mmCIF file of C-alpha atoms and ligand atoms in Angstrom:
data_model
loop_
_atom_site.group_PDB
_atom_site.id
_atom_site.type_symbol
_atom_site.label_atom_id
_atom_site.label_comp_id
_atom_site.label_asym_id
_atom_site.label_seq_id
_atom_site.Cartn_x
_atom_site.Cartn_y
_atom_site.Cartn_z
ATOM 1 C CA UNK A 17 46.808 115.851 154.878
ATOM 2 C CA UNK A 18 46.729 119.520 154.620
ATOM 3 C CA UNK A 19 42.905 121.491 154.415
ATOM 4 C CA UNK A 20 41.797 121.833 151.234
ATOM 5 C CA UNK A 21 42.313 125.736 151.140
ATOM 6 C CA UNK A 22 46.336 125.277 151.731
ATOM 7 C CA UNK A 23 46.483 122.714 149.237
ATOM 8 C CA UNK A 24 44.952 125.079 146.965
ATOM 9 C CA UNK A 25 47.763 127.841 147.796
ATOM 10 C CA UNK A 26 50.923 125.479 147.431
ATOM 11 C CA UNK A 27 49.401 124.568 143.880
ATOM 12 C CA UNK A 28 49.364 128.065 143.236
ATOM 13 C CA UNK A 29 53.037 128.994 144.826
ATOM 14 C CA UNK A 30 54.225 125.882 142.896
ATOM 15 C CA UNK A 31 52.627 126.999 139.504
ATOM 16 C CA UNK A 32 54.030 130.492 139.283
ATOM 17 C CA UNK A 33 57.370 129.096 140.396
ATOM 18 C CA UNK A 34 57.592 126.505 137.465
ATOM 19 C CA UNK A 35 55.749 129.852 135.230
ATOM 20 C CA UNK A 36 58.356 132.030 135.744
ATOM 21 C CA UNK A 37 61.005 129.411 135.665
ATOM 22 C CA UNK A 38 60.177 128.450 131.909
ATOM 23 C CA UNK A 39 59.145 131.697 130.742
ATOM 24 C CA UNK A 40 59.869 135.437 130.747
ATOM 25 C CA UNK A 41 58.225 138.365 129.394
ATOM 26 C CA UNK A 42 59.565 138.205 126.069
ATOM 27 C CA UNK A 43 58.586 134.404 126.167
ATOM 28 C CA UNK A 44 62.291 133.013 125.175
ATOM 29 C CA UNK A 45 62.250 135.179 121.583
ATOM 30 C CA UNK A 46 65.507 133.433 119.960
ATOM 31 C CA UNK A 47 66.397 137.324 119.161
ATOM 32 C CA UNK A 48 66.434 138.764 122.776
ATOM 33 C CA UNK A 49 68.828 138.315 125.622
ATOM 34 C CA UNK A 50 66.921 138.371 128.729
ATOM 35 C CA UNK A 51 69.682 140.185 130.924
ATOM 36 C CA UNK A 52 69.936 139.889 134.732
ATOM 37 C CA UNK A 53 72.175 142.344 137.375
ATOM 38 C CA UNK A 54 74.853 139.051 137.285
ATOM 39 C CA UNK A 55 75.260 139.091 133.740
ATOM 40 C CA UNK A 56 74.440 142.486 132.286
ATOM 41 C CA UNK A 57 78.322 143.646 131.890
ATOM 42 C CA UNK A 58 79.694 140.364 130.616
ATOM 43 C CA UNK A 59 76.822 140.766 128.185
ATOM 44 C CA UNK A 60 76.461 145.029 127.169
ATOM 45 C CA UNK A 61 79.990 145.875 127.729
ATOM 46 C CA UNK A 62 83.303 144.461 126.784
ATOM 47 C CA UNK A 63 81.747 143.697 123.357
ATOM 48 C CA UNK A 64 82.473 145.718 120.063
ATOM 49 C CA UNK A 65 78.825 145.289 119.782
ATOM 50 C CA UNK A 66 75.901 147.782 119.898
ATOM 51 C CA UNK A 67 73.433 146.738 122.149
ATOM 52 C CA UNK A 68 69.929 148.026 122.397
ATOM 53 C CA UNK A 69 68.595 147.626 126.180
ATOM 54 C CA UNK A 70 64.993 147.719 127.881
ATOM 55 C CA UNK A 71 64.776 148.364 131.371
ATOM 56 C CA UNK A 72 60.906 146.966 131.465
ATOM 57 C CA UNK A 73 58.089 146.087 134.467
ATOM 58 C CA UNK A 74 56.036 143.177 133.257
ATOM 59 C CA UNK A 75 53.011 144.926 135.019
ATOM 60 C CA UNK A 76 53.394 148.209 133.000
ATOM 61 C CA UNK A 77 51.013 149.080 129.970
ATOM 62 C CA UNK A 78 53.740 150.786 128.136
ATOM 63 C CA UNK A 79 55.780 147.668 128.308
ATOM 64 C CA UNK A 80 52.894 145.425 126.948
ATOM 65 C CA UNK A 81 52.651 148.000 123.938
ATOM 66 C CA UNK A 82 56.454 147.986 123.533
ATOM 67 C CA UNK A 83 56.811 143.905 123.792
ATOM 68 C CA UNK A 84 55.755 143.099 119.856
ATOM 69 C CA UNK A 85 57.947 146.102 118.667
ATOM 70 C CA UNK A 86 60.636 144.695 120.797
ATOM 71 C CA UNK A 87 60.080 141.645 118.807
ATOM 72 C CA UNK A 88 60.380 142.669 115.855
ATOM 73 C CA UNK A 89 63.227 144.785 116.458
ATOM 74 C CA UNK A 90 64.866 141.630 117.483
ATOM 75 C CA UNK A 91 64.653 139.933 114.564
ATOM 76 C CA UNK A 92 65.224 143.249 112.236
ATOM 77 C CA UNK A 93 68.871 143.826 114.610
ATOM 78 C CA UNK A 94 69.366 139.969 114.044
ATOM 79 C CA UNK A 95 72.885 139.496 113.641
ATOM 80 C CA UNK A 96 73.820 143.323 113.334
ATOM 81 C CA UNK A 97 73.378 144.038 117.209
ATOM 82 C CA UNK A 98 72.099 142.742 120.658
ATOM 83 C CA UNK A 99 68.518 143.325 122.053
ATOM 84 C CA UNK A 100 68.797 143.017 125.502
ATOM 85 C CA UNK A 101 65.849 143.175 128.075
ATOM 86 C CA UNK A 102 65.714 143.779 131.803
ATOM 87 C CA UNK A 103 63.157 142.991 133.932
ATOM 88 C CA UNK A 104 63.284 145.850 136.488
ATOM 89 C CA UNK A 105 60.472 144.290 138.765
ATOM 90 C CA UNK A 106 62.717 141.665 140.117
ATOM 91 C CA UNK A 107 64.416 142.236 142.965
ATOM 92 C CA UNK A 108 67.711 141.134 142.212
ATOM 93 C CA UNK A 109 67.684 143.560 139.577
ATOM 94 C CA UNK A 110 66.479 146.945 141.150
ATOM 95 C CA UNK A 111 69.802 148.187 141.950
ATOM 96 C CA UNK A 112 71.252 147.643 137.899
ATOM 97 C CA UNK A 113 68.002 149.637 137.343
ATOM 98 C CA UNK A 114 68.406 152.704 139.781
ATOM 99 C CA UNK A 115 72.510 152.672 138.157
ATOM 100 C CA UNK A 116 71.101 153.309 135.254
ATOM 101 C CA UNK A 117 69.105 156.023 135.827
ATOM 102 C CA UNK A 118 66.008 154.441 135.465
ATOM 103 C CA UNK A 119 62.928 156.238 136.489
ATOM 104 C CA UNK A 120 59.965 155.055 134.380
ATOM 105 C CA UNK A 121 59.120 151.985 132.378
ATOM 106 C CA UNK A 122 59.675 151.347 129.469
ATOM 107 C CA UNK A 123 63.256 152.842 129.287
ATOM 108 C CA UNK A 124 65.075 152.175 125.868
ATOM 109 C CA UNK A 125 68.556 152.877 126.209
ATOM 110 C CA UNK A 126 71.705 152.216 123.235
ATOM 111 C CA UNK A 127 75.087 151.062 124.883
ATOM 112 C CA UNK A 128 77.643 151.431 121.988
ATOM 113 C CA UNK A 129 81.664 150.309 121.902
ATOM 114 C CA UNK A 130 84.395 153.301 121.941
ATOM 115 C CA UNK A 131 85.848 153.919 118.472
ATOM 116 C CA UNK A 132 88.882 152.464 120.104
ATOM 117 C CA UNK A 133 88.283 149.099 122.166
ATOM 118 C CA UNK A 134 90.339 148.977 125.689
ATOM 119 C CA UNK A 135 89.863 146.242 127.481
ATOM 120 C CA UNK A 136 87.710 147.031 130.952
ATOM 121 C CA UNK A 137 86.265 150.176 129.476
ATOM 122 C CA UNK A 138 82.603 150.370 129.385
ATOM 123 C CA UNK A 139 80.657 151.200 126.697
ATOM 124 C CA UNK A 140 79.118 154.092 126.226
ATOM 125 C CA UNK A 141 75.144 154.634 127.463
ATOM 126 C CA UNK A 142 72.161 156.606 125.476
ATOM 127 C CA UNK A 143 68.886 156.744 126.319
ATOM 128 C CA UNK A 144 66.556 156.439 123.481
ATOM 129 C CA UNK A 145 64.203 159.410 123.724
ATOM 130 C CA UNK A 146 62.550 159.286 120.197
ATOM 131 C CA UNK A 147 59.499 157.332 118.930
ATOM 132 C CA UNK A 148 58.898 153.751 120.408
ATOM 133 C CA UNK A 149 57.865 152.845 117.071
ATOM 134 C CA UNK A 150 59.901 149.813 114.910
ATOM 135 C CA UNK A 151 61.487 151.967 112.147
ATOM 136 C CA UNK A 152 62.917 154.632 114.135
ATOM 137 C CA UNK A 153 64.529 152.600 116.521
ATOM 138 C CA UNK A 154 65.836 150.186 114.755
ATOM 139 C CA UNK A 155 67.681 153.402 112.572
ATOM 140 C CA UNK A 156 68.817 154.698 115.952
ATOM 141 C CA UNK A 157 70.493 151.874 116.766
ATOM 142 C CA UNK A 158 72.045 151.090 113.235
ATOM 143 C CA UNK A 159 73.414 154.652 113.466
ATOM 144 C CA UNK A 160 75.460 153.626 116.997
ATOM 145 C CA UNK A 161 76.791 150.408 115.292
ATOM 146 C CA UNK A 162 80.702 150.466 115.137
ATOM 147 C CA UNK A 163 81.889 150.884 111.684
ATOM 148 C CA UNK A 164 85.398 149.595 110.858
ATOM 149 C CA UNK A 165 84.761 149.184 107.499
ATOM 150 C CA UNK A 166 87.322 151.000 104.842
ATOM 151 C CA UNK A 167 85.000 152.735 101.856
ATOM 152 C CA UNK A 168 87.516 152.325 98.798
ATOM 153 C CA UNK A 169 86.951 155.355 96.255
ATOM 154 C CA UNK A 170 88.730 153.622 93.091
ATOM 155 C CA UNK A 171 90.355 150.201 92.091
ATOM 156 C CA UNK A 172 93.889 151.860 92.509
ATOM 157 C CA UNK A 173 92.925 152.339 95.696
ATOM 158 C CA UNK A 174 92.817 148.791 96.800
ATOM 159 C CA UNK A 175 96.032 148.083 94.855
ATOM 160 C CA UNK A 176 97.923 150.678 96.521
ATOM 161 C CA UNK A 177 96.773 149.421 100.245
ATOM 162 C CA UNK A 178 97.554 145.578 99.480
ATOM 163 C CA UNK A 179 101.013 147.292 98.031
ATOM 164 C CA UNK A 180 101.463 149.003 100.751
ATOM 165 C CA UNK A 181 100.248 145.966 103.463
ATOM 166 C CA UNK A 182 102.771 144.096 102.214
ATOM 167 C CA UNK A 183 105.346 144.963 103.831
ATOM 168 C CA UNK A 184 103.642 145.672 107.322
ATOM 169 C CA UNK A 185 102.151 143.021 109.892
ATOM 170 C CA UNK A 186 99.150 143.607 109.195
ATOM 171 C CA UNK A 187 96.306 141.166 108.861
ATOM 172 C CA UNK A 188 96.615 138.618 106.040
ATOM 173 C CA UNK A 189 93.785 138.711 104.932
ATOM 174 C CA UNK A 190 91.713 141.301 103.148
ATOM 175 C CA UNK A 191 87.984 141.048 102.425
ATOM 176 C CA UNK A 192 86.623 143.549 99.658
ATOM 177 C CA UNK A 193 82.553 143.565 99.274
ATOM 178 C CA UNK A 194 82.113 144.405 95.564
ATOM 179 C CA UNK A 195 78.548 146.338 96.213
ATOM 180 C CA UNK A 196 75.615 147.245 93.597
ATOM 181 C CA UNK A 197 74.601 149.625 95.975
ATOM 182 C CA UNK A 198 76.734 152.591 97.934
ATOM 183 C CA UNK A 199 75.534 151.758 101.475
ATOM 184 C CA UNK A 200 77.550 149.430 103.345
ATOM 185 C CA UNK A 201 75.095 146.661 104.747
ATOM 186 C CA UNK A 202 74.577 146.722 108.779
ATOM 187 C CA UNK A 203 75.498 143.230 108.226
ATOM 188 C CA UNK A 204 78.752 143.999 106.466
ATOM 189 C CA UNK A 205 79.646 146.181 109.561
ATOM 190 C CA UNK A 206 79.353 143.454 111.655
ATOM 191 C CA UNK A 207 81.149 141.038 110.092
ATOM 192 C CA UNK A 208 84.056 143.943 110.437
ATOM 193 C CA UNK A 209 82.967 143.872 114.178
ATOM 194 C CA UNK A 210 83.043 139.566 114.214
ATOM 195 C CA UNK A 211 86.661 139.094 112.910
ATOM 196 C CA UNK A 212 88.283 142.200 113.905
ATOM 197 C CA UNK A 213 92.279 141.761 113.729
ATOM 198 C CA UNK A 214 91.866 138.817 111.181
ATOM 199 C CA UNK A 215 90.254 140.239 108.256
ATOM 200 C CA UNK A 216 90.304 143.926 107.108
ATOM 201 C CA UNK A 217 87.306 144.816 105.587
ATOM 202 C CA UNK A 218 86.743 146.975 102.481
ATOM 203 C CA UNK A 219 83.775 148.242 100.622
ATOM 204 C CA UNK A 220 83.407 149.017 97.101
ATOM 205 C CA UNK A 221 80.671 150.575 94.745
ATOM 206 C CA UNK A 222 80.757 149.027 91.366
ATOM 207 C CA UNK A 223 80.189 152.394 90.073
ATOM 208 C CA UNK A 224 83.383 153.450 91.430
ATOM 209 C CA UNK A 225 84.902 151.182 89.337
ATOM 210 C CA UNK A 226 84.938 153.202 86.352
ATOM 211 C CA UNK A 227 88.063 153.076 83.910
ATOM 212 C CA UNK A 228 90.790 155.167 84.967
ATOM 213 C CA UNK A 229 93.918 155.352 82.965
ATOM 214 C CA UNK A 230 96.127 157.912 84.872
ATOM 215 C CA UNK A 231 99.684 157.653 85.945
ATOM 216 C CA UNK A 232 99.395 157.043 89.463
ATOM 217 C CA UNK A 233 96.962 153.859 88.813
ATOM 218 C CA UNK A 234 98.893 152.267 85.933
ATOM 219 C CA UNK A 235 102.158 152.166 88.834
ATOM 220 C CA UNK A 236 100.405 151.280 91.841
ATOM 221 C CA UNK A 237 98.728 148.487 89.149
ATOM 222 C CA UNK A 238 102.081 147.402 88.092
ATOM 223 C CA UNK A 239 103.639 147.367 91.542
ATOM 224 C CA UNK A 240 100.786 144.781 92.861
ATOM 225 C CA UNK A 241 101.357 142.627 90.070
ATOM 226 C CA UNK A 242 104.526 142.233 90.944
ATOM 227 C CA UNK A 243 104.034 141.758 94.635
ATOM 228 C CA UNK A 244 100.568 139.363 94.063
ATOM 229 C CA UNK A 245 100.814 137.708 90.479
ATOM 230 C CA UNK A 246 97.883 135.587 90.713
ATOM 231 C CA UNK A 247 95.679 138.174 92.819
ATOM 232 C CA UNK A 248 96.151 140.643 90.575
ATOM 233 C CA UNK A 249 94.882 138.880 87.636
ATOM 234 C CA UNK A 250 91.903 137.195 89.503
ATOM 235 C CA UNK A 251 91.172 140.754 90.755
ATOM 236 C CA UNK A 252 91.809 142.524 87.321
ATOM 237 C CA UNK A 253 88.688 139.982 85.790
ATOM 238 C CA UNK A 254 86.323 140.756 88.654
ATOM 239 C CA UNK A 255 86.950 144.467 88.518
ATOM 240 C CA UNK A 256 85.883 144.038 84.775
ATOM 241 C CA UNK A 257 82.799 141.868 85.241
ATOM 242 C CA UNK A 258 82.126 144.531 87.776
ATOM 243 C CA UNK A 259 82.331 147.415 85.289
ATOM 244 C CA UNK A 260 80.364 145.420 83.077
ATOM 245 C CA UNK A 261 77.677 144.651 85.249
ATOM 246 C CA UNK A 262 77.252 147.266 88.171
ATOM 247 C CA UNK A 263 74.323 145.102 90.058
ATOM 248 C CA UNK A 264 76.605 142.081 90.692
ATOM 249 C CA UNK A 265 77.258 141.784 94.438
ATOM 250 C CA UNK A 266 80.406 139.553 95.482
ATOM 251 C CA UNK A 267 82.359 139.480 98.175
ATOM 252 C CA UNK A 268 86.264 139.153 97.727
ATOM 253 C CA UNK A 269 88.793 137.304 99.906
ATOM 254 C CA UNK A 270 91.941 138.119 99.296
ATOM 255 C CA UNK A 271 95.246 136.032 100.699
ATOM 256 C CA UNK A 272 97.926 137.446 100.807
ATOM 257 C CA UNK A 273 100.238 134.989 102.062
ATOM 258 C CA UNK A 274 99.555 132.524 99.228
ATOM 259 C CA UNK A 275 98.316 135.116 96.683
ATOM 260 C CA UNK A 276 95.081 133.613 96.116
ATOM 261 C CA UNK A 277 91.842 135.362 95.460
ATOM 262 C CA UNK A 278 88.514 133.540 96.969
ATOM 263 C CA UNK A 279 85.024 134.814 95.908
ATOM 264 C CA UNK A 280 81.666 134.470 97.685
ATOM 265 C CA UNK A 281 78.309 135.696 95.945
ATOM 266 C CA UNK A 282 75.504 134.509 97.833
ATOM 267 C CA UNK A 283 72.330 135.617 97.115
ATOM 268 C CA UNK A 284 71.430 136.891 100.728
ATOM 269 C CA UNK A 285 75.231 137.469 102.132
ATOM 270 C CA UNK A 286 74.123 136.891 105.626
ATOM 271 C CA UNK A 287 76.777 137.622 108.433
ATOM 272 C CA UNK A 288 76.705 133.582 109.483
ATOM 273 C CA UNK A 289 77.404 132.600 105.479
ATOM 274 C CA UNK A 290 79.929 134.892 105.506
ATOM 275 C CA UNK A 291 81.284 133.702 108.618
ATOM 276 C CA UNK A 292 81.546 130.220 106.368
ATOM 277 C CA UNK A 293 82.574 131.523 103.777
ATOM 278 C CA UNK A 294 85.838 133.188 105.900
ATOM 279 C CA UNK A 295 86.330 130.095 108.260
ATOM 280 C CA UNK A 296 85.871 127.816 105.352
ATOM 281 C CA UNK A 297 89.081 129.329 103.698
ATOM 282 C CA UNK A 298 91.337 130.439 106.806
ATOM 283 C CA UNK A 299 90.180 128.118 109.367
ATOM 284 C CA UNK A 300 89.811 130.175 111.557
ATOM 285 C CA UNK A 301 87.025 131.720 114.266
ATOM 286 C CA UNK A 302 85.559 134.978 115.015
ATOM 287 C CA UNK A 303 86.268 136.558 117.696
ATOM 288 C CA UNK A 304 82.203 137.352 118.271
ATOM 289 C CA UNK A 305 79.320 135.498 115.812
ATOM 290 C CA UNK A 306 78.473 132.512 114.468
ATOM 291 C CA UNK A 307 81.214 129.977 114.995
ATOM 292 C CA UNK A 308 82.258 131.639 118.262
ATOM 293 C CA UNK A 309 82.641 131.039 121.582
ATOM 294 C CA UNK A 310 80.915 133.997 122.493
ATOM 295 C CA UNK A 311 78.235 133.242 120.405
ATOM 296 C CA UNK A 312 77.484 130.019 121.768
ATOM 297 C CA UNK A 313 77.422 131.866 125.364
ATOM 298 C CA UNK A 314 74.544 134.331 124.058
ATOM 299 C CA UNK A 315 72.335 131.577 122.628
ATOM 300 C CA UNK A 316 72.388 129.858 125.604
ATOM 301 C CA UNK A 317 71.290 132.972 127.541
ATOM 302 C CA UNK A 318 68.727 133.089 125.062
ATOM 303 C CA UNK A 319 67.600 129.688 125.263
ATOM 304 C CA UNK A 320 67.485 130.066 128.964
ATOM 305 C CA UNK A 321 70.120 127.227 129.216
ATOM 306 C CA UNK A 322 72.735 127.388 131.484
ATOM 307 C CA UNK A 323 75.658 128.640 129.877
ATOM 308 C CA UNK A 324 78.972 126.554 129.410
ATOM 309 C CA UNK A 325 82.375 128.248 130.328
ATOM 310 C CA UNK A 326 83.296 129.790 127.739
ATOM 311 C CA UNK A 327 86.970 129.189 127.537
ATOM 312 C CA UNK A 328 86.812 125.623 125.937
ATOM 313 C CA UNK A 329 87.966 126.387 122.482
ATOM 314 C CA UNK A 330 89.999 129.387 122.214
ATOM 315 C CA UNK A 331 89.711 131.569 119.176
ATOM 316 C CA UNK A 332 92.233 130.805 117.160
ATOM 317 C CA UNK A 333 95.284 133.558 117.045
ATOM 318 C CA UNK A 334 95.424 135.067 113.307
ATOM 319 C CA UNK A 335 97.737 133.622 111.459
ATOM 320 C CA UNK A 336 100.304 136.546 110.811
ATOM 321 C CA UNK A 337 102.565 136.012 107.556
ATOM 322 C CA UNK A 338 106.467 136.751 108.168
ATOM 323 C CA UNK A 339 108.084 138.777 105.872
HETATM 324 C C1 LIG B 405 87.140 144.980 119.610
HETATM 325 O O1 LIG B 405 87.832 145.326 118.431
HETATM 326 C C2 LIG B 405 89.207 145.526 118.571
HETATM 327 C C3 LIG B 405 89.779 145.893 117.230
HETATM 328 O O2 LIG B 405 89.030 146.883 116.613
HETATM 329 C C4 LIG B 405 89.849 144.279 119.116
HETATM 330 O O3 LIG B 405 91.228 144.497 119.289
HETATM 331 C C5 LIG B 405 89.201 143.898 120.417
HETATM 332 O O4 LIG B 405 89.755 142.724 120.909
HETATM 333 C C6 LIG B 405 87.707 143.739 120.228
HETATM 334 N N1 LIG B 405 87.085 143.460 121.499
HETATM 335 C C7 LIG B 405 86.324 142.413 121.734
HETATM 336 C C8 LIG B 405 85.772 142.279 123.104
HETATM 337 O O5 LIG B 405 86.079 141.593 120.882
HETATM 338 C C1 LIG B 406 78.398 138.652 114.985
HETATM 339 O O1 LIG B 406 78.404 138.265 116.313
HETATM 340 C C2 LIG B 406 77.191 138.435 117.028
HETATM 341 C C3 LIG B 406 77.454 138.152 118.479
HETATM 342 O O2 LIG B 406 77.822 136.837 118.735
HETATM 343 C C4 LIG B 406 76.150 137.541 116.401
HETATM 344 O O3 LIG B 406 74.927 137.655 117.077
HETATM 345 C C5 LIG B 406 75.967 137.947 114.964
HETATM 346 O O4 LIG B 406 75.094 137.056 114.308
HETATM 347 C C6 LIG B 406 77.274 138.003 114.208
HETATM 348 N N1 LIG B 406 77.033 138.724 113.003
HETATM 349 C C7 LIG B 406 77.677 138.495 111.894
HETATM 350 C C8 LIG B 406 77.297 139.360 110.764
HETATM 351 O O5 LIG B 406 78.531 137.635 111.785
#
């Protein structure tokens, strides 16, 4: 029998261990990856992703003040980019914190992809040196996230590319987001970032769409009828219900192989009914997202789960059409 006072301590030891086995500072928040020195590259680099990163003390005061706008940054970035936290009092961790330059706590940094992704490159580091407020960073880090989204100025525009894509290997399928508004949605963007190399991604104002009768449209018009029959007049109606009504959102799918046109208007367009809406039709997975195996990596980070390998099911290749 141990004295009462020892008892007392190996309660103690034994509480904080199960404490700080089922929680963290950020209390499991579904929106934040809890990042440790083992797993902070896999997770921040080699990922077309923009990842916003806080190199935190749980004892600091800053930190406490930061934690809800952390939270709600999470949820605001849901989707579009990763919130990553690190907790810089442990240990194992101090010598990803000193890399990093970390002198203080808080310290907010961005980690954004290259404009062109090569495989082992890291991605590029920021610190955050504005307000620690929710609305500013959360437009600081929108700013950093990788765009590969075309902006289409006309209908003709979209012709001539499909005309063109035709006879290159490029991706067959094209995704056109028929917009009410001229901003592309951060959501959009990564959806572009999600199923890069399977879908190209286009974006188009409906007040771009405005009749245009010249030479150069009437041809490239002609030449993708001929090339997509059935597109072409699928496309032709939704370019005029488009005219008609300029606050119609719809997202366009566009086959090439079997010149078929697929539409999507949800009323919120999130990136995971999108992701449906594109696996749904071309069976196949993202590279990053909902439906992933990446994806199912992150959430179990998140749920503090032990992650499975993720090699299991491969993303599938694109499927390429031969011409
Ligand atoms: C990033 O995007 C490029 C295409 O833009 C793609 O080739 C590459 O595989 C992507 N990287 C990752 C890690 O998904
Ligand atoms: C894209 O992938 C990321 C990373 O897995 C995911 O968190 C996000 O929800 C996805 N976003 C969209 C718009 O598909």
């Amino acid at each position: 029998m141990l004295p009462g006072w020892m008892r007392h301590i190996a309660a103690l030891v034994l509480m904080c261990q199960v404490f700080v086995a089922c929680q963290n500072f950020y209390d499991s928040d579904p929106h934040i990856i809890e990042a440790n020195a083992r797993n902070f590259d896999k997770i921040v680099h080699g990922t077309n992703y923009t990842s916003l990163v806080e190199f935190y003390a749980p004892w600091c005061g800053y930190c406490k003040q930061l934690k809800p706008v952390m939270h709600r940054a999470g949820k605001k970035l849901d989707g579009v980019a990763q919130v990553v936290t690190v907790n810089c009092d442990q240990e194992a961790n101090k010598r990803l914190c000193s890399e990093h330059g970390v002198e203080g706590f808080p310290t907010l940094m961005v980690f954004r992809p290259a404009k062109t992704y090569r495989k082992g490159q890291k991605n590029a580091q920021e610190k955050y040196q504005g307000q620690r407020t929710l609305k500013p960073i959360v437009d600081f880090v929108k700013s950093r996230i990788k765009n590969t989204v075309k902006k289409l100025r006309s209908v003709s525009t979209v012709q001539n590319m499909l005309v063109k894509q035709a006879n290159t290997n490029l991706n067959n399928y094209v995704m056109v987001f028929f917009s009410s508004v001229d901003v592309t949605p951060a959501q959009y963007k990564a959806v572009g970032i999600n199923w890069s190399d399977m879908v190209d991604l286009f974006f188009m104002h409906n007040r771009k769409l405005g009749k245009s009768d010249s030479e150069e449209d009437r041809s490239s018009a002609e030449k993708f009828k001929s090339a997509y029959p059935t597109m072409a007049d699928s496309l032709q109606k939704i370019v005029d219900a488009h005219r008609e009504n300029s606050d119609l959102n719809r997202l366009v799918l566009l086959d090439k192989t079997n010149d078929k046109v697929h539409t999507y208007q949800g009323k919120s367009m999130t990136g995971s009914e999108i992701a449906q809406f594109i696996n749904g039709i071309t069976g196949l997975t993202p590279r990053e997202g909902p439906l992933s195996n990446r994806h199912d990596y992150l959430a179990a980070l998140k749920s503090g789960k032990k992650p499975k390998k993720a090699s299991k099911k491969k993303a599938q290749k694109p499927v390429r059409d031969e011409l």
